[in-house]
Amino acid sequence: MWFKNLQIFRIPAPWAISAEQLEAFLAPQAFAKCSSLELQSQGWLSPRENGMLVHSVNRQMMILLGTEKKLLPATVVNQVTKARAAEIEEQQGYAPGRKQLKDLKEQVTDELLPRAFSIQRNTWVWIDPVNGWLVIDAASPAKAEEILKLLLGSVDKLQVAGLRTAHSPLTSMTNWLASDEAPHGFTVDQDTELRAAGESKATVRYVRHTIEADDVRRHIASGKQCTRLAMTWADHISFVLTESLAIKRIAPLDVLKEGNDTSSKNDDERFDSDMMLMTGELNKMLNDLVFALGGEPAV
């Protein structure tokens, strides 16, 4: 298993909550499927389908949030409501009023919900109590905040904050491109985005294209800054760093896959092996990235 995106948060290290304590905190909000009258349900799932809500290996923890949503398009509700309203108008001789229409729409929604299709989305959360990382595999900050809110409601007195660095990713990425020099341990790949700070928001994107230093410097001189930069860390992991310090499009490279032969292992052993490899490598990569961005400011 490998996360595809990282929304990165900090917790106190060492984190005093054990896997058993976390399990007890999460249990009251375990996932349950939507009832016939619910549009959405959220809760904690078992990462390994063994009934346990926390999977712990080598002092690293994985938890899994399940979200089920029923697909009930507003156009369908509105069409049925309109048809019902026409029937009522014919029966009573005048069009339904605003309150009557509101009640009718709620009634139609309740009737259609049990027949609505549902989709389920699962989101992984990695907790590193040793080094103080809390990382959510979510593409958007809004999704991460939604999960964090549920986690804060589950875990008593959880202290968590977004990762902050002394130098902003925006400034650092722009400087790396301007100097044509990546930070130690990293290389710059062929995808980047440069955007003007003014009202025009003029944007230049390089996609699988060699980044010529002179061209980039001209864009920077005209006022553009780097908002996304594809990089590789230690020849092990490729990713895209964003101006908000989110990490996207994570991909382990062949050198890691070759060194992690799981062909002779069962599913549980493969999962644990992949989990140990991923958390170990990401921990080192995050430490190097924070160092490249000037470290974390003193509290």
PDB file of N, CA, C and O in Angstrom, residues 206-281:
ATOM      1  N   TYR A 206       4.658  23.289 -17.438  1.00  0.00           N
ATOM      2  CA  TYR A 206       5.508  22.339 -18.149  1.00  0.00           C
ATOM      3  C   TYR A 206       4.998  20.937 -17.780  1.00  0.00           C
ATOM      4  O   TYR A 206       4.926  20.598 -16.601  1.00  0.00           O
ATOM      5  N   VAL A 207       4.655  20.151 -18.771  1.00  0.00           N
ATOM      6  CA  VAL A 207       4.155  18.795 -18.539  1.00  0.00           C
ATOM      7  C   VAL A 207       5.021  17.820 -19.331  1.00  0.00           C
ATOM      8  O   VAL A 207       5.045  17.869 -20.569  1.00  0.00           O
ATOM      9  N   ARG A 208       5.747  16.978 -18.607  1.00  0.00           N
ATOM     10  CA  ARG A 208       6.683  16.036 -19.234  1.00  0.00           C
ATOM     11  C   ARG A 208       7.549  16.742 -20.263  1.00  0.00           C
ATOM     12  O   ARG A 208       7.734  16.293 -21.404  1.00  0.00           O
ATOM     13  N   HIS A 209       8.077  17.877 -19.844  1.00  0.00           N
ATOM     14  CA  HIS A 209       8.855  18.744 -20.733  1.00  0.00           C
ATOM     15  C   HIS A 209      10.120  19.183 -20.009  1.00  0.00           C
ATOM     16  O   HIS A 209      10.066  19.578 -18.842  1.00  0.00           O
ATOM     17  N   THR A 210      11.234  19.109 -20.699  1.00  0.00           N
ATOM     18  CA  THR A 210      12.488  19.556 -20.096  1.00  0.00           C
ATOM     19  C   THR A 210      12.375  21.012 -19.672  1.00  0.00           C
ATOM     20  O   THR A 210      11.952  21.873 -20.461  1.00  0.00           O
ATOM     21  N   ILE A 211      12.736  21.278 -18.438  1.00  0.00           N
ATOM     22  CA  ILE A 211      12.627  22.639 -17.899  1.00  0.00           C
ATOM     23  C   ILE A 211      13.940  23.370 -18.178  1.00  0.00           C
ATOM     24  O   ILE A 211      14.968  23.083 -17.559  1.00  0.00           O
ATOM     25  N   GLU A 212      13.902  24.287 -19.124  1.00  0.00           N
ATOM     26  CA  GLU A 212      15.095  25.060 -19.478  1.00  0.00           C
ATOM     27  C   GLU A 212      15.273  26.206 -18.493  1.00  0.00           C
ATOM     28  O   GLU A 212      14.367  27.023 -18.310  1.00  0.00           O
ATOM     29  N   ALA A 213      16.463  26.270 -17.885  1.00  0.00           N
ATOM     30  CA  ALA A 213      16.704  27.260 -16.827  1.00  0.00           C
ATOM     31  C   ALA A 213      16.496  28.687 -17.322  1.00  0.00           C
ATOM     32  O   ALA A 213      15.893  29.516 -16.622  1.00  0.00           O
ATOM     33  N   ASP A 214      16.961  29.003 -18.524  1.00  0.00           N
ATOM     34  CA  ASP A 214      16.840  30.375 -19.028  1.00  0.00           C
ATOM     35  C   ASP A 214      15.373  30.758 -19.232  1.00  0.00           C
ATOM     36  O   ASP A 214      14.965  31.885 -18.922  1.00  0.00           O
ATOM     37  N   ASP A 215      14.589  29.826 -19.779  1.00  0.00           N
ATOM     38  CA  ASP A 215      13.156  30.111 -19.975  1.00  0.00           C
ATOM     39  C   ASP A 215      12.476  30.367 -18.639  1.00  0.00           C
ATOM     40  O   ASP A 215      11.674  31.302 -18.495  1.00  0.00           O
ATOM     41  N   VAL A 216      12.776  29.511 -17.659  1.00  0.00           N
ATOM     42  CA  VAL A 216      12.154  29.653 -16.347  1.00  0.00           C
ATOM     43  C   VAL A 216      12.556  30.972 -15.702  1.00  0.00           C
ATOM     44  O   VAL A 216      11.716  31.657 -15.101  1.00  0.00           O
ATOM     45  N   ARG A 217      13.811  31.339 -15.836  1.00  0.00           N
ATOM     46  CA  ARG A 217      14.272  32.608 -15.236  1.00  0.00           C
ATOM     47  C   ARG A 217      13.538  33.792 -15.846  1.00  0.00           C
ATOM     48  O   ARG A 217      13.239  34.769 -15.147  1.00  0.00           O
ATOM     49  N   ARG A 218      13.253  33.735 -17.135  1.00  0.00           N
ATOM     50  CA  ARG A 218      12.513  34.831 -17.774  1.00  0.00           C
ATOM     51  C   ARG A 218      11.098  34.928 -17.195  1.00  0.00           C
ATOM     52  O   ARG A 218      10.597  36.029 -16.939  1.00  0.00           O
ATOM     53  N   HIS A 219      10.474  33.792 -16.968  1.00  0.00           N
ATOM     54  CA  HIS A 219       9.135  33.811 -16.363  1.00  0.00           C
ATOM     55  C   HIS A 219       9.196  34.349 -14.933  1.00  0.00           C
ATOM     56  O   HIS A 219       8.319  35.120 -14.512  1.00  0.00           O
ATOM     57  N   ILE A 220      10.206  33.947 -14.189  1.00  0.00           N
ATOM     58  CA  ILE A 220      10.345  34.426 -12.810  1.00  0.00           C
ATOM     59  C   ILE A 220      10.623  35.926 -12.797  1.00  0.00           C
ATOM     60  O   ILE A 220      10.063  36.677 -11.981  1.00  0.00           O
ATOM     61  N   ALA A 221      11.472  36.390 -13.728  1.00  0.00           N
ATOM     62  CA  ALA A 221      11.782  37.819 -13.803  1.00  0.00           C
ATOM     63  C   ALA A 221      10.552  38.649 -14.137  1.00  0.00           C
ATOM     64  O   ALA A 221      10.442  39.822 -13.745  1.00  0.00           O
ATOM     65  N   SER A 222       9.585  38.025 -14.839  1.00  0.00           N
ATOM     66  CA  SER A 222       8.362  38.751 -15.194  1.00  0.00           C
ATOM     67  C   SER A 222       7.330  38.729 -14.075  1.00  0.00           C
ATOM     68  O   SER A 222       6.232  39.271 -14.235  1.00  0.00           O
ATOM     69  N   GLY A 223       7.678  38.089 -12.954  1.00  0.00           N
ATOM     70  CA  GLY A 223       6.796  38.129 -11.787  1.00  0.00           C
ATOM     71  C   GLY A 223       6.096  36.829 -11.447  1.00  0.00           C
ATOM     72  O   GLY A 223       5.293  36.787 -10.513  1.00  0.00           O
ATOM     73  N   LYS A 224       6.403  35.775 -12.181  1.00  0.00           N
ATOM     74  CA  LYS A 224       5.759  34.497 -11.868  1.00  0.00           C
ATOM     75  C   LYS A 224       6.527  33.769 -10.772  1.00  0.00           C
ATOM     76  O   LYS A 224       7.736  33.925 -10.610  1.00  0.00           O
ATOM     77  N   GLN A 225       5.778  32.943 -10.009  1.00  0.00           N
ATOM     78  CA  GLN A 225       6.372  32.111  -8.962  1.00  0.00           C
ATOM     79  C   GLN A 225       5.946  30.659  -9.158  1.00  0.00           C
ATOM     80  O   GLN A 225       4.886  30.379  -9.725  1.00  0.00           O
ATOM     81  N   CYS A 226       6.757  29.759  -8.661  1.00  0.00           N
ATOM     82  CA  CYS A 226       6.481  28.332  -8.833  1.00  0.00           C
ATOM     83  C   CYS A 226       5.451  27.869  -7.806  1.00  0.00           C
ATOM     84  O   CYS A 226       5.660  27.986  -6.595  1.00  0.00           O
ATOM     85  N   THR A 227       4.344  27.339  -8.297  1.00  0.00           N
ATOM     86  CA  THR A 227       3.269  26.881  -7.410  1.00  0.00           C
ATOM     87  C   THR A 227       3.203  25.359  -7.300  1.00  0.00           C
ATOM     88  O   THR A 227       2.596  24.838  -6.372  1.00  0.00           O
ATOM     89  N   ARG A 228       3.796  24.649  -8.261  1.00  0.00           N
ATOM     90  CA  ARG A 228       3.846  23.181  -8.241  1.00  0.00           C
ATOM     91  C   ARG A 228       5.162  22.751  -8.872  1.00  0.00           C
ATOM     92  O   ARG A 228       5.574  23.306  -9.893  1.00  0.00           O
ATOM     93  N   LEU A 229       5.789  21.756  -8.262  1.00  0.00           N
ATOM     94  CA  LEU A 229       7.069  21.297  -8.792  1.00  0.00           C
ATOM     95  C   LEU A 229       7.194  19.787  -8.601  1.00  0.00           C
ATOM     96  O   LEU A 229       7.076  19.282  -7.483  1.00  0.00           O
ATOM     97  N   ALA A 230       7.421  19.082  -9.719  1.00  0.00           N
ATOM     98  CA  ALA A 230       7.644  17.643  -9.659  1.00  0.00           C
ATOM     99  C   ALA A 230       9.101  17.385  -9.277  1.00  0.00           C
ATOM    100  O   ALA A 230      10.015  17.989  -9.844  1.00  0.00           O
ATOM    101  N   MET A 231       9.294  16.482  -8.306  1.00  0.00           N
ATOM    102  CA  MET A 231      10.634  16.203  -7.810  1.00  0.00           C
ATOM    103  C   MET A 231      10.784  14.710  -7.533  1.00  0.00           C
ATOM    104  O   MET A 231       9.791  13.966  -7.476  1.00  0.00           O
ATOM    105  N   THR A 232      12.021  14.293  -7.377  1.00  0.00           N
ATOM    106  CA  THR A 232      12.329  12.935  -6.944  1.00  0.00           C
ATOM    107  C   THR A 232      13.252  13.024  -5.740  1.00  0.00           C
ATOM    108  O   THR A 232      14.191  13.826  -5.729  1.00  0.00           O
ATOM    109  N   TRP A 233      12.954  12.209  -4.751  1.00  0.00           N
ATOM    110  CA  TRP A 233      13.765  12.179  -3.532  1.00  0.00           C
ATOM    111  C   TRP A 233      14.602  10.903  -3.499  1.00  0.00           C
ATOM    112  O   TRP A 233      14.057   9.802  -3.595  1.00  0.00           O
ATOM    113  N   ALA A 234      15.925  11.071  -3.394  1.00  0.00           N
ATOM    114  CA  ALA A 234      16.879   9.978  -3.160  1.00  0.00           C
ATOM    115  C   ALA A 234      16.743   8.836  -4.167  1.00  0.00           C
ATOM    116  O   ALA A 234      17.074   7.692  -3.852  1.00  0.00           O
ATOM    117  N   ASP A 235      16.243   9.148  -5.359  1.00  0.00           N
ATOM    118  CA  ASP A 235      16.010   8.121  -6.385  1.00  0.00           C
ATOM    119  C   ASP A 235      15.020   7.050  -5.921  1.00  0.00           C
ATOM    120  O   ASP A 235      14.953   5.966  -6.497  1.00  0.00           O
ATOM    121  N   HIS A 236      14.247   7.366  -4.862  1.00  0.00           N
ATOM    122  CA  HIS A 236      13.318   6.387  -4.296  1.00  0.00           C
ATOM    123  C   HIS A 236      11.860   6.732  -4.553  1.00  0.00           C
ATOM    124  O   HIS A 236      11.047   5.839  -4.812  1.00  0.00           O
ATOM    125  N   ILE A 237      11.512   8.023  -4.455  1.00  0.00           N
ATOM    126  CA  ILE A 237      10.104   8.428  -4.526  1.00  0.00           C
ATOM    127  C   ILE A 237       9.972   9.676  -5.391  1.00  0.00           C
ATOM    128  O   ILE A 237      10.696  10.653  -5.185  1.00  0.00           O
ATOM    129  N   SER A 238       9.044   9.637  -6.349  1.00  0.00           N
ATOM    130  CA  SER A 238       8.714  10.842  -7.116  1.00  0.00           C
ATOM    131  C   SER A 238       7.415  11.423  -6.568  1.00  0.00           C
ATOM    132  O   SER A 238       6.562  10.692  -6.064  1.00  0.00           O
ATOM    133  N   PHE A 239       7.287  12.744  -6.684  1.00  0.00           N
ATOM    134  CA  PHE A 239       6.103  13.412  -6.137  1.00  0.00           C
ATOM    135  C   PHE A 239       6.007  14.818  -6.716  1.00  0.00           C
ATOM    136  O   PHE A 239       6.918  15.295  -7.405  1.00  0.00           O
ATOM    137  N   VAL A 240       4.902  15.490  -6.416  1.00  0.00           N
ATOM    138  CA  VAL A 240       4.709  16.892  -6.788  1.00  0.00           C
ATOM    139  C   VAL A 240       4.481  17.687  -5.505  1.00  0.00           C
ATOM    140  O   VAL A 240       3.569  17.375  -4.728  1.00  0.00           O
ATOM    141  N   LEU A 241       5.303  18.698  -5.301  1.00  0.00           N
ATOM    142  CA  LEU A 241       5.154  19.588  -4.140  1.00  0.00           C
ATOM    143  C   LEU A 241       4.331  20.792  -4.563  1.00  0.00           C
ATOM    144  O   LEU A 241       4.554  21.369  -5.634  1.00  0.00           O
ATOM    145  N   THR A 242       3.371  21.192  -3.716  1.00  0.00           N
ATOM    146  CA  THR A 242       2.521  22.335  -4.030  1.00  0.00           C
ATOM    147  C   THR A 242       2.832  23.509  -3.107  1.00  0.00           C
ATOM    148  O   THR A 242       3.488  23.363  -2.083  1.00  0.00           O
ATOM    149  N   GLU A 243       2.323  24.666  -3.483  1.00  0.00           N
ATOM    150  CA  GLU A 243       2.577  25.878  -2.699  1.00  0.00           C
ATOM    151  C   GLU A 243       1.973  25.801  -1.295  1.00  0.00           C
ATOM    152  O   GLU A 243       2.413  26.509  -0.389  1.00  0.00           O
ATOM    153  N   SER A 244       0.981  24.941  -1.085  1.00  0.00           N
ATOM    154  CA  SER A 244       0.351  24.807   0.224  1.00  0.00           C
ATOM    155  C   SER A 244       1.023  23.742   1.089  1.00  0.00           C
ATOM    156  O   SER A 244       0.519  23.409   2.152  1.00  0.00           O
ATOM    157  N   LEU A 245       2.151  23.221   0.621  1.00  0.00           N
ATOM    158  CA  LEU A 245       2.916  22.188   1.327  1.00  0.00           C
ATOM    159  C   LEU A 245       2.172  20.855   1.357  1.00  0.00           C
ATOM    160  O   LEU A 245       2.369  20.034   2.237  1.00  0.00           O
ATOM    161  N   ALA A 246       1.308  20.665   0.379  1.00  0.00           N
ATOM    162  CA  ALA A 246       0.731  19.341   0.157  1.00  0.00           C
ATOM    163  C   ALA A 246       1.616  18.604  -0.844  1.00  0.00           C
ATOM    164  O   ALA A 246       2.297  19.230  -1.662  1.00  0.00           O
ATOM    165  N   ILE A 247       1.612  17.285  -0.751  1.00  0.00           N
ATOM    166  CA  ILE A 247       2.417  16.475  -1.653  1.00  0.00           C
ATOM    167  C   ILE A 247       1.471  15.573  -2.439  1.00  0.00           C
ATOM    168  O   ILE A 247       0.644  14.876  -1.858  1.00  0.00           O
ATOM    169  N   LYS A 248       1.609  15.594  -3.761  1.00  0.00           N
ATOM    170  CA  LYS A 248       0.687  14.858  -4.616  1.00  0.00           C
ATOM    171  C   LYS A 248       1.449  13.926  -5.555  1.00  0.00           C
ATOM    172  O   LYS A 248       2.656  14.011  -5.710  1.00  0.00           O
ATOM    173  N   ARG A 249       0.691  13.027  -6.171  1.00  0.00           N
ATOM    174  CA  ARG A 249       1.210  12.102  -7.190  1.00  0.00           C
ATOM    175  C   ARG A 249       2.449  11.342  -6.699  1.00  0.00           C
ATOM    176  O   ARG A 249       3.438  11.206  -7.402  1.00  0.00           O
ATOM    177  N   ILE A 250       2.365  10.829  -5.492  1.00  0.00           N
ATOM    178  CA  ILE A 250       3.479  10.046  -4.945  1.00  0.00           C
ATOM    179  C   ILE A 250       3.582   8.711  -5.683  1.00  0.00           C
ATOM    180  O   ILE A 250       2.581   8.041  -5.916  1.00  0.00           O
ATOM    181  N   ALA A 251       4.812   8.352  -6.036  1.00  0.00           N
ATOM    182  CA  ALA A 251       5.029   7.060  -6.698  1.00  0.00           C
ATOM    183  C   ALA A 251       6.374   6.495  -6.245  1.00  0.00           C
ATOM    184  O   ALA A 251       7.405   7.146  -6.417  1.00  0.00           O
ATOM    185  N   PRO A 252       6.363   5.304  -5.638  1.00  0.00           N
ATOM    186  CA  PRO A 252       7.642   4.661  -5.303  1.00  0.00           C
ATOM    187  C   PRO A 252       8.325   4.196  -6.592  1.00  0.00           C
ATOM    188  O   PRO A 252       7.672   3.671  -7.494  1.00  0.00           O
ATOM    189  N   LEU A 253       9.619   4.385  -6.676  1.00  0.00           N
ATOM    190  CA  LEU A 253      10.347   4.020  -7.888  1.00  0.00           C
ATOM    191  C   LEU A 253      10.810   2.569  -7.832  1.00  0.00           C
ATOM    192  O   LEU A 253      10.744   1.910  -6.801  1.00  0.00           O
ATOM    193  N   ASP A 254      11.273   2.094  -8.963  1.00  0.00           N
ATOM    194  CA  ASP A 254      11.605   0.672  -9.104  1.00  0.00           C
ATOM    195  C   ASP A 254      12.614   0.192  -8.076  1.00  0.00           C
ATOM    196  O   ASP A 254      12.552  -0.950  -7.627  1.00  0.00           O
ATOM    197  N   VAL A 255      13.557   1.066  -7.699  1.00  0.00           N
ATOM    198  CA  VAL A 255      14.590   0.634  -6.759  1.00  0.00           C
ATOM    199  C   VAL A 255      13.979   0.206  -5.428  1.00  0.00           C
ATOM    200  O   VAL A 255      14.472  -0.703  -4.762  1.00  0.00           O
ATOM    201  N   LEU A 256      12.870   0.843  -5.037  1.00  0.00           N
ATOM    202  CA  LEU A 256      12.185   0.450  -3.803  1.00  0.00           C
ATOM    203  C   LEU A 256      11.415  -0.848  -4.001  1.00  0.00           C
ATOM    204  O   LEU A 256      11.427  -1.726  -3.138  1.00  0.00           O
ATOM    205  N   LYS A 257      10.729  -0.960  -5.141  1.00  0.00           N
ATOM    206  CA  LYS A 257       9.937  -2.163  -5.400  1.00  0.00           C
ATOM    207  C   LYS A 257      10.829  -3.397  -5.481  1.00  0.00           C
ATOM    208  O   LYS A 257      10.484  -4.467  -4.979  1.00  0.00           O
ATOM    209  N   GLU A 258      11.993  -3.241  -6.107  1.00  0.00           N
ATOM    210  CA  GLU A 258      12.901  -4.376  -6.254  1.00  0.00           C
ATOM    211  C   GLU A 258      13.451  -4.838  -4.910  1.00  0.00           C
ATOM    212  O   GLU A 258      13.716  -6.016  -4.709  1.00  0.00           O
ATOM    213  N   GLY A 259      13.598  -3.883  -3.993  1.00  0.00           N
ATOM    214  CA  GLY A 259      14.149  -4.227  -2.688  1.00  0.00           C
ATOM    215  C   GLY A 259      13.126  -4.729  -1.698  1.00  0.00           C
ATOM    216  O   GLY A 259      13.446  -4.999  -0.537  1.00  0.00           O
ATOM    217  N   ASN A 260      11.869  -4.836  -2.147  1.00  0.00           N
ATOM    218  CA  ASN A 260      10.799  -5.253  -1.234  1.00  0.00           C
ATOM    219  C   ASN A 260      10.054  -6.436  -1.849  1.00  0.00           C
ATOM    220  O   ASN A 260       8.895  -6.345  -2.229  1.00  0.00           O
ATOM    221  N   ASP A 261      10.725  -7.560  -1.930  1.00  0.00           N
ATOM    222  CA  ASP A 261      10.146  -8.763  -2.532  1.00  0.00           C
ATOM    223  C   ASP A 261       9.105  -9.374  -1.590  1.00  0.00           C
ATOM    224  O   ASP A 261       9.422  -9.821  -0.503  1.00  0.00           O
ATOM    225  N   THR A 262       7.841  -9.343  -2.028  1.00  0.00           N
ATOM    226  CA  THR A 262       6.756  -9.872  -1.188  1.00  0.00           C
ATOM    227  C   THR A 262       6.108 -11.103  -1.814  1.00  0.00           C
ATOM    228  O   THR A 262       5.037 -11.516  -1.386  1.00  0.00           O
ATOM    229  N   SER A 263       6.753 -11.688  -2.812  1.00  0.00           N
ATOM    230  CA  SER A 263       6.147 -12.794  -3.551  1.00  0.00           C
ATOM    231  C   SER A 263       5.885 -14.019  -2.684  1.00  0.00           C
ATOM    232  O   SER A 263       4.968 -14.792  -2.950  1.00  0.00           O
ATOM    233  N   SER A 264       6.698 -14.205  -1.640  1.00  0.00           N
ATOM    234  CA  SER A 264       6.546 -15.398  -0.803  1.00  0.00           C
ATOM    235  C   SER A 264       5.701 -15.151   0.441  1.00  0.00           C
ATOM    236  O   SER A 264       5.618 -16.002   1.322  1.00  0.00           O
ATOM    237  N   LYS A 265       5.041 -13.983   0.519  1.00  0.00           N
ATOM    238  CA  LYS A 265       4.297 -13.632   1.722  1.00  0.00           C
ATOM    239  C   LYS A 265       2.795 -13.692   1.468  1.00  0.00           C
ATOM    240  O   LYS A 265       2.332 -13.543   0.336  1.00  0.00           O
ATOM    241  N   ASN A 266       2.017 -13.891   2.550  1.00  0.00           N
ATOM    242  CA  ASN A 266       0.561 -13.841   2.416  1.00  0.00           C
ATOM    243  C   ASN A 266       0.093 -12.384   2.460  1.00  0.00           C
ATOM    244  O   ASN A 266       0.895 -11.465   2.612  1.00  0.00           O
ATOM    245  N   ASP A 267      -1.226 -12.178   2.330  1.00  0.00           N
ATOM    246  CA  ASP A 267      -1.750 -10.809   2.232  1.00  0.00           C
ATOM    247  C   ASP A 267      -1.396  -9.960   3.442  1.00  0.00           C
ATOM    248  O   ASP A 267      -1.011  -8.788   3.299  1.00  0.00           O
ATOM    249  N   ASP A 268      -1.533 -10.515   4.646  1.00  0.00           N
ATOM    250  CA  ASP A 268      -1.229  -9.750   5.853  1.00  0.00           C
ATOM    251  C   ASP A 268       0.250  -9.389   5.924  1.00  0.00           C
ATOM    252  O   ASP A 268       0.620  -8.269   6.300  1.00  0.00           O
ATOM    253  N   GLU A 269       1.111 -10.340   5.566  1.00  0.00           N
ATOM    254  CA  GLU A 269       2.546 -10.073   5.595  1.00  0.00           C
ATOM    255  C   GLU A 269       2.929  -9.032   4.545  1.00  0.00           C
ATOM    256  O   GLU A 269       3.774  -8.169   4.811  1.00  0.00           O
ATOM    257  N   ARG A 270       2.296  -9.105   3.365  1.00  0.00           N
ATOM    258  CA  ARG A 270       2.580  -8.113   2.321  1.00  0.00           C
ATOM    259  C   ARG A 270       2.138  -6.722   2.753  1.00  0.00           C
ATOM    260  O   ARG A 270       2.844  -5.733   2.529  1.00  0.00           O
ATOM    261  N   PHE A 271       0.950  -6.649   3.360  1.00  0.00           N
ATOM    262  CA  PHE A 271       0.454  -5.353   3.823  1.00  0.00           C
ATOM    263  C   PHE A 271       1.418  -4.754   4.841  1.00  0.00           C
ATOM    264  O   PHE A 271       1.787  -3.577   4.750  1.00  0.00           O
ATOM    265  N   ASP A 272       1.818  -5.545   5.820  1.00  0.00           N
ATOM    266  CA  ASP A 272       2.717  -5.044   6.864  1.00  0.00           C
ATOM    267  C   ASP A 272       4.077  -4.653   6.289  1.00  0.00           C
ATOM    268  O   ASP A 272       4.671  -3.640   6.687  1.00  0.00           O
ATOM    269  N   SER A 273       4.571  -5.451   5.341  1.00  0.00           N
ATOM    270  CA  SER A 273       5.852  -5.139   4.719  1.00  0.00           C
ATOM    271  C   SER A 273       5.777  -3.829   3.942  1.00  0.00           C
ATOM    272  O   SER A 273       6.667  -2.968   4.046  1.00  0.00           O
ATOM    273  N   ASP A 274       4.697  -3.659   3.162  1.00  0.00           N
ATOM    274  CA  ASP A 274       4.514  -2.416   2.403  1.00  0.00           C
ATOM    275  C   ASP A 274       4.343  -1.229   3.337  1.00  0.00           C
ATOM    276  O   ASP A 274       4.863  -0.138   3.077  1.00  0.00           O
ATOM    277  N   MET A 275       3.595  -1.438   4.412  1.00  0.00           N
ATOM    278  CA  MET A 275       3.366  -0.359   5.374  1.00  0.00           C
ATOM    279  C   MET A 275       4.670   0.085   6.030  1.00  0.00           C
ATOM    280  O   MET A 275       4.947   1.283   6.160  1.00  0.00           O
ATOM    281  N   MET A 276       5.498  -0.871   6.432  1.00  0.00           N
ATOM    282  CA  MET A 276       6.777  -0.527   7.049  1.00  0.00           C
ATOM    283  C   MET A 276       7.686   0.201   6.069  1.00  0.00           C
ATOM    284  O   MET A 276       8.358   1.175   6.424  1.00  0.00           O
ATOM    285  N   LEU A 277       7.688  -0.259   4.802  1.00  0.00           N
ATOM    286  CA  LEU A 277       8.519   0.395   3.791  1.00  0.00           C
ATOM    287  C   LEU A 277       8.032   1.817   3.540  1.00  0.00           C
ATOM    288  O   LEU A 277       8.830   2.768   3.524  1.00  0.00           O
ATOM    289  N   MET A 278       6.718   1.967   3.343  1.00  0.00           N
ATOM    290  CA  MET A 278       6.181   3.285   3.034  1.00  0.00           C
ATOM    291  C   MET A 278       6.410   4.275   4.168  1.00  0.00           C
ATOM    292  O   MET A 278       6.906   5.383   3.950  1.00  0.00           O
ATOM    293  N   THR A 279       6.046   3.887   5.386  1.00  0.00           N
ATOM    294  CA  THR A 279       6.176   4.830   6.504  1.00  0.00           C
ATOM    295  C   THR A 279       7.640   5.166   6.779  1.00  0.00           C
ATOM    296  O   THR A 279       7.975   6.314   7.097  1.00  0.00           O
ATOM    297  N   GLY A 280       8.515   4.184   6.630  1.00  0.00           N
ATOM    298  CA  GLY A 280       9.939   4.452   6.849  1.00  0.00           C
ATOM    299  C   GLY A 280      10.501   5.412   5.818  1.00  0.00           C
ATOM    300  O   GLY A 280      11.225   6.368   6.157  1.00  0.00           O
ATOM    301  N   GLU A 281      10.161   5.186   4.544  1.00  0.00           N
ATOM    302  CA  GLU A 281      10.683   6.047   3.484  1.00  0.00           C
ATOM    303  C   GLU A 281      10.061   7.446   3.540  1.00  0.00           C
ATOM    304  O   GLU A 281      10.750   8.451   3.376  1.00  0.00           O
TER     305      GLU A 281
END
